PDB file of N, CA and C in Angstrom:
ATOM      1  N   UNK A1213       0.850  -1.183   0.000  1.00 67.00           N
ATOM      2  CA  UNK A1213       0.000   0.000   0.000  1.00 67.00           C
ATOM      3  C   UNK A1213       0.891   1.239   0.000  1.00 67.00           C
ATOM      4  N   UNK A1214       0.511   2.245  -0.791  1.00 93.00           N
ATOM      5  CA  UNK A1214       1.318   3.454  -0.859  1.00 93.00           C
ATOM      6  C   UNK A1214       1.114   4.301   0.400  1.00 93.00           C
ATOM      7  N   UNK A1215       2.051   5.179   0.632  1.00 94.00           N
ATOM      8  CA  UNK A1215       2.004   6.051   1.806  1.00 94.00           C
ATOM      9  C   UNK A1215       0.744   6.913   1.801  1.00 94.00           C
ATOM     10  N   UNK A1216       0.370   7.451   0.641  1.00 93.00           N
ATOM     11  CA  UNK A1216      -0.808   8.321   0.544  1.00 93.00           C
ATOM     12  C   UNK A1216      -2.072   7.538   0.896  1.00 93.00           C
ATOM     13  N   UNK A1217      -2.210   6.340   0.374  1.00 93.00           N
ATOM     14  CA  UNK A1217      -3.382   5.521   0.692  1.00 93.00           C
ATOM     15  C   UNK A1217      -3.423   5.166   2.175  1.00 93.00           C
ATOM     16  N   UNK A1218      -2.281   4.907   2.737  1.00 94.00           N
ATOM     17  CA  UNK A1218      -2.209   4.604   4.168  1.00 94.00           C
ATOM     18  C   UNK A1218      -2.643   5.817   4.998  1.00 94.00           C
ATOM     19  N   UNK A1219      -2.192   7.004   4.613  1.00 93.00           N
ATOM     20  CA  UNK A1219      -2.605   8.221   5.310  1.00 93.00           C
ATOM     21  C   UNK A1219      -4.101   8.474   5.163  1.00 93.00           C
ATOM     22  N   UNK A1220      -4.643   8.199   3.981  1.00 93.00           N
ATOM     23  CA  UNK A1220      -6.079   8.350   3.771  1.00 93.00           C
ATOM     24  C   UNK A1220      -6.862   7.415   4.690  1.00 93.00           C
ATOM     25  N   UNK A1221      -6.417   6.202   4.808  1.00 94.00           N
ATOM     26  CA  UNK A1221      -7.100   5.239   5.683  1.00 94.00           C
ATOM     27  C   UNK A1221      -7.052   5.684   7.143  1.00 94.00           C
ATOM     28  N   UNK A1222      -5.921   6.209   7.560  1.00 93.00           N
ATOM     29  CA  UNK A1222      -5.816   6.722   8.935  1.00 93.00           C
ATOM     30  C   UNK A1222      -6.764   7.890   9.141  1.00 93.00           C
ATOM     31  N   UNK A1223      -6.824   8.787   8.174  1.00 92.00           N
ATOM     32  CA  UNK A1223      -7.714   9.949   8.273  1.00 92.00           C
ATOM     33  C   UNK A1223      -9.174   9.506   8.336  1.00 92.00           C
ATOM     34  N   UNK A1224      -9.545   8.539   7.520  1.00 93.00           N
ATOM     35  CA  UNK A1224     -10.921   8.031   7.553  1.00 93.00           C
ATOM     36  C   UNK A1224     -11.262   7.455   8.924  1.00 93.00           C
ATOM     37  N   UNK A1225     -10.319   6.803   9.530  1.00 93.00           N
ATOM     38  CA  UNK A1225     -10.545   6.221  10.850  1.00 93.00           C
ATOM     39  C   UNK A1225     -10.711   7.271  11.935  1.00 93.00           C
ATOM     40  N   UNK A1226     -10.013   8.381  11.819  1.00 94.00           N
ATOM     41  CA  UNK A1226     -10.070   9.432  12.840  1.00 94.00           C
ATOM     42  C   UNK A1226     -11.312  10.309  12.724  1.00 94.00           C
ATOM     43  N   UNK A1227     -11.766  10.559  11.499  1.00 92.00           N
ATOM     44  CA  UNK A1227     -12.932  11.405  11.237  1.00 92.00           C
ATOM     45  C   UNK A1227     -12.902  12.724  12.003  1.00 92.00           C
ATOM     46  N   UNK A1228     -11.825  13.451  11.847  1.00 96.00           N
ATOM     47  CA  UNK A1228     -11.666  14.756  12.487  1.00 96.00           C
ATOM     48  C   UNK A1228     -12.505  15.807  11.766  1.00 96.00           C
ATOM     49  N   UNK A1229     -12.902  16.835  12.503  1.00 96.00           N
ATOM     50  CA  UNK A1229     -13.569  17.999  11.918  1.00 96.00           C
ATOM     51  C   UNK A1229     -12.500  18.980  11.474  1.00 96.00           C
ATOM     52  N   UNK A1230     -12.605  19.457  10.251  1.00 96.00           N
ATOM     53  CA  UNK A1230     -11.665  20.425   9.712  1.00 96.00           C
ATOM     54  C   UNK A1230     -12.465  21.662   9.302  1.00 96.00           C
ATOM     55  N   UNK A1231     -12.115  22.812   9.870  1.00 95.00           N
ATOM     56  CA  UNK A1231     -12.817  24.051   9.567  1.00 95.00           C
ATOM     57  C   UNK A1231     -12.077  24.786   8.461  1.00 95.00           C
ATOM     58  N   UNK A1232     -12.824  25.133   7.427  1.00 94.00           N
ATOM     59  CA  UNK A1232     -12.287  25.852   6.280  1.00 94.00           C
ATOM     60  C   UNK A1232     -12.971  27.218   6.237  1.00 94.00           C
ATOM     61  N   UNK A1233     -12.292  28.287   6.672  1.00 87.00           N
ATOM     62  CA  UNK A1233     -12.953  29.581   6.834  1.00 87.00           C
ATOM     63  C   UNK A1233     -13.189  30.379   5.556  1.00 87.00           C
ATOM     64  N   UNK A1234     -12.500  30.107   4.490  1.00 91.00           N
ATOM     65  CA  UNK A1234     -12.625  30.907   3.265  1.00 91.00           C
ATOM     66  C   UNK A1234     -13.740  30.363   2.373  1.00 91.00           C
ATOM     67  N   UNK A1235     -14.962  30.401   2.870  1.00 92.00           N
ATOM     68  CA  UNK A1235     -16.067  29.737   2.182  1.00 92.00           C
ATOM     69  C   UNK A1235     -16.565  30.462   0.925  1.00 92.00           C
ATOM     70  N   UNK A1236     -16.096  31.682   0.659  1.00 91.00           N
ATOM     71  CA  UNK A1236     -16.460  32.362  -0.593  1.00 91.00           C
ATOM     72  C   UNK A1236     -15.591  31.912  -1.752  1.00 91.00           C
ATOM     73  N   UNK A1237     -14.474  31.297  -1.449  1.00 93.00           N
ATOM     74  CA  UNK A1237     -13.546  30.848  -2.485  1.00 93.00           C
ATOM     75  C   UNK A1237     -14.045  29.503  -3.044  1.00 93.00           C
ATOM     76  N   UNK A1238     -14.371  29.437  -4.326  1.00 93.00           N
ATOM     77  CA  UNK A1238     -14.879  28.185  -4.907  1.00 93.00           C
ATOM     78  C   UNK A1238     -13.907  27.017  -4.758  1.00 93.00           C
ATOM     79  N   UNK A1239     -12.616  27.304  -4.713  1.00 95.00           N
ATOM     80  CA  UNK A1239     -11.637  26.221  -4.554  1.00 95.00           C
ATOM     81  C   UNK A1239     -11.749  25.586  -3.172  1.00 95.00           C
ATOM     82  N   UNK A1240     -12.040  26.403  -2.165  1.00 95.00           N
ATOM     83  CA  UNK A1240     -12.197  25.889  -0.803  1.00 95.00           C
ATOM     84  C   UNK A1240     -13.462  25.041  -0.714  1.00 95.00           C
ATOM     85  N   UNK A1241     -14.541  25.515  -1.317  1.00 95.00           N
ATOM     86  CA  UNK A1241     -15.796  24.761  -1.317  1.00 95.00           C
ATOM     87  C   UNK A1241     -15.610  23.436  -2.057  1.00 95.00           C
ATOM     88  N   UNK A1242     -14.887  23.470  -3.164  1.00 95.00           N
ATOM     89  CA  UNK A1242     -14.604  22.256  -3.927  1.00 95.00           C
ATOM     90  C   UNK A1242     -13.757  21.282  -3.089  1.00 95.00           C
ATOM     91  N   UNK A1243     -12.782  21.807  -2.378  1.00 96.00           N
ATOM     92  CA  UNK A1243     -11.946  20.955  -1.526  1.00 96.00           C
ATOM     93  C   UNK A1243     -12.787  20.329  -0.414  1.00 96.00           C
ATOM     94  N   UNK A1244     -13.690  21.101   0.175  1.00 97.00           N
ATOM     95  CA  UNK A1244     -14.570  20.576   1.228  1.00 97.00           C
ATOM     96  C   UNK A1244     -15.440  19.453   0.679  1.00 97.00           C
ATOM     97  N   UNK A1245     -15.981  19.656  -0.518  1.00 97.00           N
ATOM     98  CA  UNK A1245     -16.815  18.624  -1.144  1.00 97.00           C
ATOM     99  C   UNK A1245     -16.015  17.353  -1.397  1.00 97.00           C
ATOM    100  N   UNK A1246     -14.797  17.525  -1.838  1.00 97.00           N
ATOM    101  CA  UNK A1246     -13.938  16.358  -2.124  1.00 97.00           C
ATOM    102  C   UNK A1246     -13.577  15.606  -0.838  1.00 97.00           C
ATOM    103  N   UNK A1247     -13.236  16.358   0.213  1.00 97.00           N
ATOM    104  CA  UNK A1247     -12.930  15.722   1.495  1.00 97.00           C
ATOM    105  C   UNK A1247     -14.125  14.940   2.026  1.00 97.00           C
ATOM    106  N   UNK A1248     -15.321  15.523   1.888  1.00 97.00           N
ATOM    107  CA  UNK A1248     -16.536  14.853   2.355  1.00 97.00           C
ATOM    108  C   UNK A1248     -16.821  13.610   1.522  1.00 97.00           C
ATOM    109  N   UNK A1249     -16.678  13.730   0.206  1.00 96.00           N
ATOM    110  CA  UNK A1249     -16.956  12.595  -0.685  1.00 96.00           C
ATOM    111  C   UNK A1249     -16.015  11.427  -0.421  1.00 96.00           C
ATOM    112  N   UNK A1250     -14.752  11.749  -0.127  1.00 96.00           N
ATOM    113  CA  UNK A1250     -13.769  10.701   0.140  1.00 96.00           C
ATOM    114  C   UNK A1250     -13.784  10.250   1.595  1.00 96.00           C
ATOM    115  N   UNK A1251     -14.616  10.932   2.412  1.00 96.00           N
ATOM    116  CA  UNK A1251     -14.757  10.619   3.839  1.00 96.00           C
ATOM    117  C   UNK A1251     -13.424  10.681   4.588  1.00 96.00           C
ATOM    118  N   UNK A1252     -12.580  11.649   4.194  1.00 96.00           N
ATOM    119  CA  UNK A1252     -11.283  11.821   4.842  1.00 96.00           C
ATOM    120  C   UNK A1252     -11.400  12.596   6.152  1.00 96.00           C
ATOM    121  N   UNK A1253     -12.447  13.409   6.272  1.00 96.00           N
ATOM    122  CA  UNK A1253     -12.703  14.178   7.488  1.00 96.00           C
ATOM    123  C   UNK A1253     -14.140  14.684   7.417  1.00 96.00           C
ATOM    124  N   UNK A1254     -14.519  15.467   8.413  1.00 97.00           N
ATOM    125  CA  UNK A1254     -15.827  16.118   8.419  1.00 97.00           C
ATOM    126  C   UNK A1254     -15.595  17.613   8.191  1.00 97.00           C
ATOM    127  N   UNK A1255     -15.630  18.061   6.935  1.00 97.00           N
ATOM    128  CA  UNK A1255     -15.339  19.467   6.647  1.00 97.00           C
ATOM    129  C   UNK A1255     -16.451  20.398   7.124  1.00 97.00           C
ATOM    130  N   UNK A1256     -16.031  21.563   7.610  1.00 96.00           N
ATOM    131  CA  UNK A1256     -16.949  22.583   8.097  1.00 96.00           C
ATOM    132  C   UNK A1256     -16.604  23.895   7.394  1.00 96.00           C
ATOM    133  N   UNK A1257     -17.602  24.530   6.795  1.00 96.00           N
ATOM    134  CA  UNK A1257     -17.428  25.844   6.190  1.00 96.00           C
ATOM    135  C   UNK A1257     -18.058  26.881   7.109  1.00 96.00           C
ATOM    136  N   UNK A1258     -17.435  28.036   7.208  1.00 92.00           N
ATOM    137  CA  UNK A1258     -17.982  29.124   8.005  1.00 92.00           C
ATOM    138  C   UNK A1258     -18.787  30.022   7.067  1.00 92.00           C
ATOM    139  N   UNK A1259     -20.037  30.254   7.422  1.00 91.00           N
ATOM    140  CA  UNK A1259     -20.934  31.045   6.580  1.00 91.00           C
ATOM    141  C   UNK A1259     -20.399  32.455   6.380  1.00 91.00           C
ATOM    142  N   UNK A1260     -20.410  32.887   5.118  1.00 88.00           N
ATOM    143  CA  UNK A1260     -20.003  34.239   4.753  1.00 88.00           C
ATOM    144  C   UNK A1260     -20.999  34.772   3.747  1.00 88.00           C
ATOM    145  N   UNK A1261     -21.146  36.078   3.735  1.00 85.00           N
ATOM    146  CA  UNK A1261     -22.004  36.698   2.743  1.00 85.00           C
ATOM    147  C   UNK A1261     -21.408  36.465   1.367  1.00 85.00           C
ATOM    148  N   UNK A1262     -22.235  36.105   0.424  1.00 80.00           N
ATOM    149  CA  UNK A1262     -21.771  35.928  -0.947  1.00 80.00           C
ATOM    150  C   UNK A1262     -21.249  34.538  -1.258  1.00 80.00           C
ATOM    151  N   UNK A1263     -21.346  33.641  -0.302  1.00 85.00           N
ATOM    152  CA  UNK A1263     -20.882  32.282  -0.592  1.00 85.00           C
ATOM    153  C   UNK A1263     -21.959  31.527  -1.357  1.00 85.00           C
ATOM    154  N   UNK A1264     -21.557  30.543  -2.091  1.00 84.00           N
ATOM    155  CA  UNK A1264     -22.499  29.739  -2.862  1.00 84.00           C
ATOM    156  C   UNK A1264     -23.157  28.676  -2.000  1.00 84.00           C
ATOM    157  N   UNK A1265     -23.646  27.654  -2.648  1.00 90.00           N
ATOM    158  CA  UNK A1265     -24.319  26.580  -1.928  1.00 90.00           C
ATOM    159  C   UNK A1265     -23.300  25.689  -1.217  1.00 90.00           C
ATOM    160  N   UNK A1266     -23.784  24.990  -0.209  1.00 93.00           N
ATOM    161  CA  UNK A1266     -22.933  24.104   0.581  1.00 93.00           C
ATOM    162  C   UNK A1266     -23.073  22.678   0.035  1.00 93.00           C
ATOM    163  N   UNK A1267     -21.964  22.042  -0.310  1.00 94.00           N
ATOM    164  CA  UNK A1267     -22.028  20.690  -0.858  1.00 94.00           C
ATOM    165  C   UNK A1267     -22.564  19.678   0.161  1.00 94.00           C
ATOM    166  N   UNK A1268     -23.069  18.603  -0.339  1.00 95.00           N
ATOM    167  CA  UNK A1268     -23.568  17.524   0.500  1.00 95.00           C
ATOM    168  C   UNK A1268     -22.437  16.961   1.359  1.00 95.00           C
ATOM    169  N   UNK A1269     -22.737  16.712   2.622  1.00 95.00           N
ATOM    170  CA  UNK A1269     -21.742  16.144   3.524  1.00 95.00           C
ATOM    171  C   UNK A1269     -20.855  17.162   4.198  1.00 95.00           C
ATOM    172  N   UNK A1270     -21.067  18.451   3.894  1.00 97.00           N
ATOM    173  CA  UNK A1270     -20.262  19.525   4.470  1.00 97.00           C
ATOM    174  C   UNK A1270     -21.130  20.288   5.468  1.00 97.00           C
ATOM    175  N   UNK A1271     -20.620  20.474   6.663  1.00 96.00           N
ATOM    176  CA  UNK A1271     -21.337  21.201   7.702  1.00 96.00           C
ATOM    177  C   UNK A1271     -21.147  22.702   7.491  1.00 96.00           C
ATOM    178  N   UNK A1272     -22.176  23.473   7.816  1.00 94.00           N
ATOM    179  CA  UNK A1272     -22.104  24.925   7.714  1.00 94.00           C
ATOM    180  C   UNK A1272     -22.231  25.513   9.113  1.00 94.00           C
ATOM    181  N   UNK A1273     -21.262  26.310   9.497  1.00 91.00           N
ATOM    182  CA  UNK A1273     -21.273  26.978  10.798  1.00 91.00           C
ATOM    183  C   UNK A1273     -21.695  28.422  10.581  1.00 91.00           C
ATOM    184  N   UNK A1274     -22.712  28.848  11.313  1.00 90.00           N
ATOM    185  CA  UNK A1274     -23.241  30.212  11.198  1.00 90.00           C
ATOM    186  C   UNK A1274     -22.880  30.993  12.457  1.00 90.00           C
ATOM    187  N   UNK A1275     -21.734  31.682  12.465  1.00 83.00           N
ATOM    188  CA  UNK A1275     -21.287  32.379  13.673  1.00 83.00           C
ATOM    189  C   UNK A1275     -22.284  33.410  14.194  1.00 83.00           C
ATOM    190  N   UNK A1276     -22.986  34.101  13.303  1.00 82.00           N
ATOM    191  CA  UNK A1276     -23.923  35.141  13.739  1.00 82.00           C
ATOM    192  C   UNK A1276     -25.078  34.570  14.544  1.00 82.00           C
ATOM    193  N   UNK A1277     -25.396  33.308  14.346  1.00 88.00           N
ATOM    194  CA  UNK A1277     -26.527  32.671  15.035  1.00 88.00           C
ATOM    195  C   UNK A1277     -26.099  31.642  16.074  1.00 88.00           C
ATOM    196  N   UNK A1278     -24.821  31.473  16.246  1.00 89.00           N
ATOM    197  CA  UNK A1278     -24.319  30.436  17.149  1.00 89.00           C
ATOM    198  C   UNK A1278     -24.443  30.883  18.607  1.00 89.00           C
ATOM    199  N   UNK A1279     -25.026  30.051  19.454  1.00 92.00           N
ATOM    200  CA  UNK A1279     -25.173  30.417  20.867  1.00 92.00           C
ATOM    201  C   UNK A1279     -23.840  30.529  21.609  1.00 92.00           C
ATOM    202  N   UNK A1280     -22.773  30.009  21.024  1.00 91.00           N
ATOM    203  CA  UNK A1280     -21.449  30.074  21.661  1.00 91.00           C
ATOM    204  C   UNK A1280     -20.685  31.332  21.276  1.00 91.00           C
ATOM    205  N   UNK A1281     -21.303  32.208  20.526  1.00 92.00           N
ATOM    206  CA  UNK A1281     -20.647  33.401  19.981  1.00 92.00           C
ATOM    207  C   UNK A1281     -19.958  34.247  21.053  1.00 92.00           C
ATOM    208  N   UNK A1282     -20.649  34.530  22.139  1.00 94.00           N
ATOM    209  CA  UNK A1282     -20.071  35.375  23.192  1.00 94.00           C
ATOM    210  C   UNK A1282     -18.857  34.700  23.830  1.00 94.00           C
ATOM    211  N   UNK A1283     -18.943  33.410  24.043  1.00 94.00           N
ATOM    212  CA  UNK A1283     -17.810  32.676  24.612  1.00 94.00           C
ATOM    213  C   UNK A1283     -16.607  32.719  23.667  1.00 94.00           C
ATOM    214  N   UNK A1284     -16.859  32.561  22.364  1.00 90.00           N
ATOM    215  CA  UNK A1284     -15.782  32.640  21.372  1.00 90.00           C
ATOM    216  C   UNK A1284     -15.149  34.030  21.377  1.00 90.00           C
ATOM    217  N   UNK A1285     -15.981  35.067  21.496  1.00 93.00           N
ATOM    218  CA  UNK A1285     -15.468  36.439  21.532  1.00 93.00           C
ATOM    219  C   UNK A1285     -14.570  36.629  22.754  1.00 93.00           C
ATOM    220  N   UNK A1286     -14.970  36.072  23.876  1.00 96.00           N
ATOM    221  CA  UNK A1286     -14.162  36.170  25.096  1.00 96.00           C
ATOM    222  C   UNK A1286     -12.803  35.493  24.913  1.00 96.00           C
ATOM    223  N   UNK A1287     -12.808  34.324  24.301  1.00 95.00           N
ATOM    224  CA  UNK A1287     -11.553  33.595  24.070  1.00 95.00           C
ATOM    225  C   UNK A1287     -10.649  34.373  23.119  1.00 95.00           C
ATOM    226  N   UNK A1288     -11.216  34.889  22.034  1.00 94.00           N
ATOM    227  CA  UNK A1288     -10.434  35.679  21.085  1.00 94.00           C
ATOM    228  C   UNK A1288      -9.856  36.918  21.768  1.00 94.00           C
ATOM    229  N   UNK A1289     -10.672  37.586  22.556  1.00 96.00           N
ATOM    230  CA  UNK A1289     -10.220  38.768  23.290  1.00 96.00           C
ATOM    231  C   UNK A1289      -9.056  38.424  24.213  1.00 96.00           C
ATOM    232  N   UNK A1290      -9.173  37.345  24.973  1.00 97.00           N
ATOM    233  CA  UNK A1290      -8.118  36.949  25.905  1.00 97.00           C
ATOM    234  C   UNK A1290      -6.811  36.643  25.178  1.00 97.00           C
ATOM    235  N   UNK A1291      -6.923  36.036  24.010  1.00 96.00           N
ATOM    236  CA  UNK A1291      -5.721  35.675  23.251  1.00 96.00           C
ATOM    237  C   UNK A1291      -5.075  36.850  22.526  1.00 96.00           C
ATOM    238  N   UNK A1292      -5.846  37.912  22.261  1.00 96.00           N
ATOM    239  CA  UNK A1292      -5.333  39.027  21.471  1.00 96.00           C
ATOM    240  C   UNK A1292      -5.311  40.366  22.208  1.00 96.00           C
ATOM    241  N   UNK A1293      -5.694  40.398  23.468  1.00 95.00           N
ATOM    242  CA  UNK A1293      -5.722  41.682  24.180  1.00 95.00           C
ATOM    243  C   UNK A1293      -4.332  42.284  24.323  1.00 95.00           C
ATOM    244  N   UNK A1294      -3.303  41.453  24.368  1.00 96.00           N
ATOM    245  CA  UNK A1294      -1.942  41.972  24.457  1.00 96.00           C
ATOM    246  C   UNK A1294      -1.537  42.736  23.189  1.00 96.00           C
ATOM    247  N   UNK A1295      -2.287  42.532  22.110  1.00 96.00           N
ATOM    248  CA  UNK A1295      -2.031  43.251  20.859  1.00 96.00           C
ATOM    249  C   UNK A1295      -2.980  44.441  20.685  1.00 96.00           C
ATOM    250  N   UNK A1296      -3.743  44.724  21.721  1.00 96.00           N
ATOM    251  CA  UNK A1296      -4.623  45.886  21.684  1.00 96.00           C
ATOM    252  C   UNK A1296      -6.046  45.605  21.247  1.00 96.00           C
ATOM    253  N   UNK A1297      -6.412  44.353  21.052  1.00 96.00           N
ATOM    254  CA  UNK A1297      -7.768  44.010  20.649  1.00 96.00           C
ATOM    255  C   UNK A1297      -8.724  44.233  21.816  1.00 96.00           C
ATOM    256  N   UNK A1298      -9.828  44.915  21.552  1.00 96.00           N
ATOM    257  CA  UNK A1298     -10.836  45.112  22.586  1.00 96.00           C
ATOM    258  C   UNK A1298     -11.888  44.011  22.476  1.00 96.00           C
ATOM    259  N   UNK A1299     -12.682  43.874  23.517  1.00 95.00           N
ATOM    260  CA  UNK A1299     -13.745  42.871  23.507  1.00 95.00           C
ATOM    261  C   UNK A1299     -14.756  43.178  22.402  1.00 95.00           C
ATOM    262  N   UNK A1300     -15.066  44.441  22.198  1.00 95.00           N
ATOM    263  CA  UNK A1300     -16.015  44.819  21.144  1.00 95.00           C
ATOM    264  C   UNK A1300     -15.467  44.464  19.759  1.00 95.00           C
ATOM    265  N   UNK A1301     -14.171  44.681  19.538  1.00 96.00           N
ATOM    266  CA  UNK A1301     -13.560  44.306  18.254  1.00 96.00           C
ATOM    267  C   UNK A1301     -13.593  42.793  18.070  1.00 96.00           C
ATOM    268  N   UNK A1302     -13.383  42.048  19.138  1.00 93.00           N
ATOM    269  CA  UNK A1302     -13.453  40.587  19.065  1.00 93.00           C
ATOM    270  C   UNK A1302     -14.853  40.145  18.666  1.00 93.00           C
ATOM    271  N   UNK A1303     -15.857  40.782  19.239  1.00 91.00           N
ATOM    272  CA  UNK A1303     -17.250  40.449  18.878  1.00 91.00           C
ATOM    273  C   UNK A1303     -17.512  40.751  17.406  1.00 91.00           C
ATOM    274  N   UNK A1304     -17.002  41.866  16.925  1.00 90.00           N
ATOM    275  CA  UNK A1304     -17.199  42.249  15.536  1.00 90.00           C
ATOM    276  C   UNK A1304     -16.497  41.268  14.588  1.00 90.00           C
ATOM    277  N   UNK A1305     -15.304  40.860  14.937  1.00 87.00           N
ATOM    278  CA  UNK A1305     -14.549  39.927  14.072  1.00 87.00           C
ATOM    279  C   UNK A1305     -15.241  38.576  13.946  1.00 87.00           C
ATOM    280  N   UNK A1306     -15.922  38.175  14.998  1.00 78.00           N
ATOM    281  CA  UNK A1306     -16.655  36.917  14.921  1.00 78.00           C
ATOM    282  C   UNK A1306     -17.821  37.040  13.969  1.00 78.00           C
TER     283      UNK A1306
END
């Protein structure tokens, strides 16, 4: 068995979630569809304005509607406050 096939089999066994944030880029959406079709992982796209349709087998994360949004903003703020990021800016970036 080739190294690539062996790595694919390991990835299929792990079924990790992989978040792909550039969901407006058709190449990223195509890659997510391919990963889902090959069952190499559980791809997740982050919803963005202007993005196309979500391929079958790909999860869509909607940050604006996610109940964990405030917690995520707090974590981002804590990690970036040393660079001058405010809590309000963290909320906006999410």
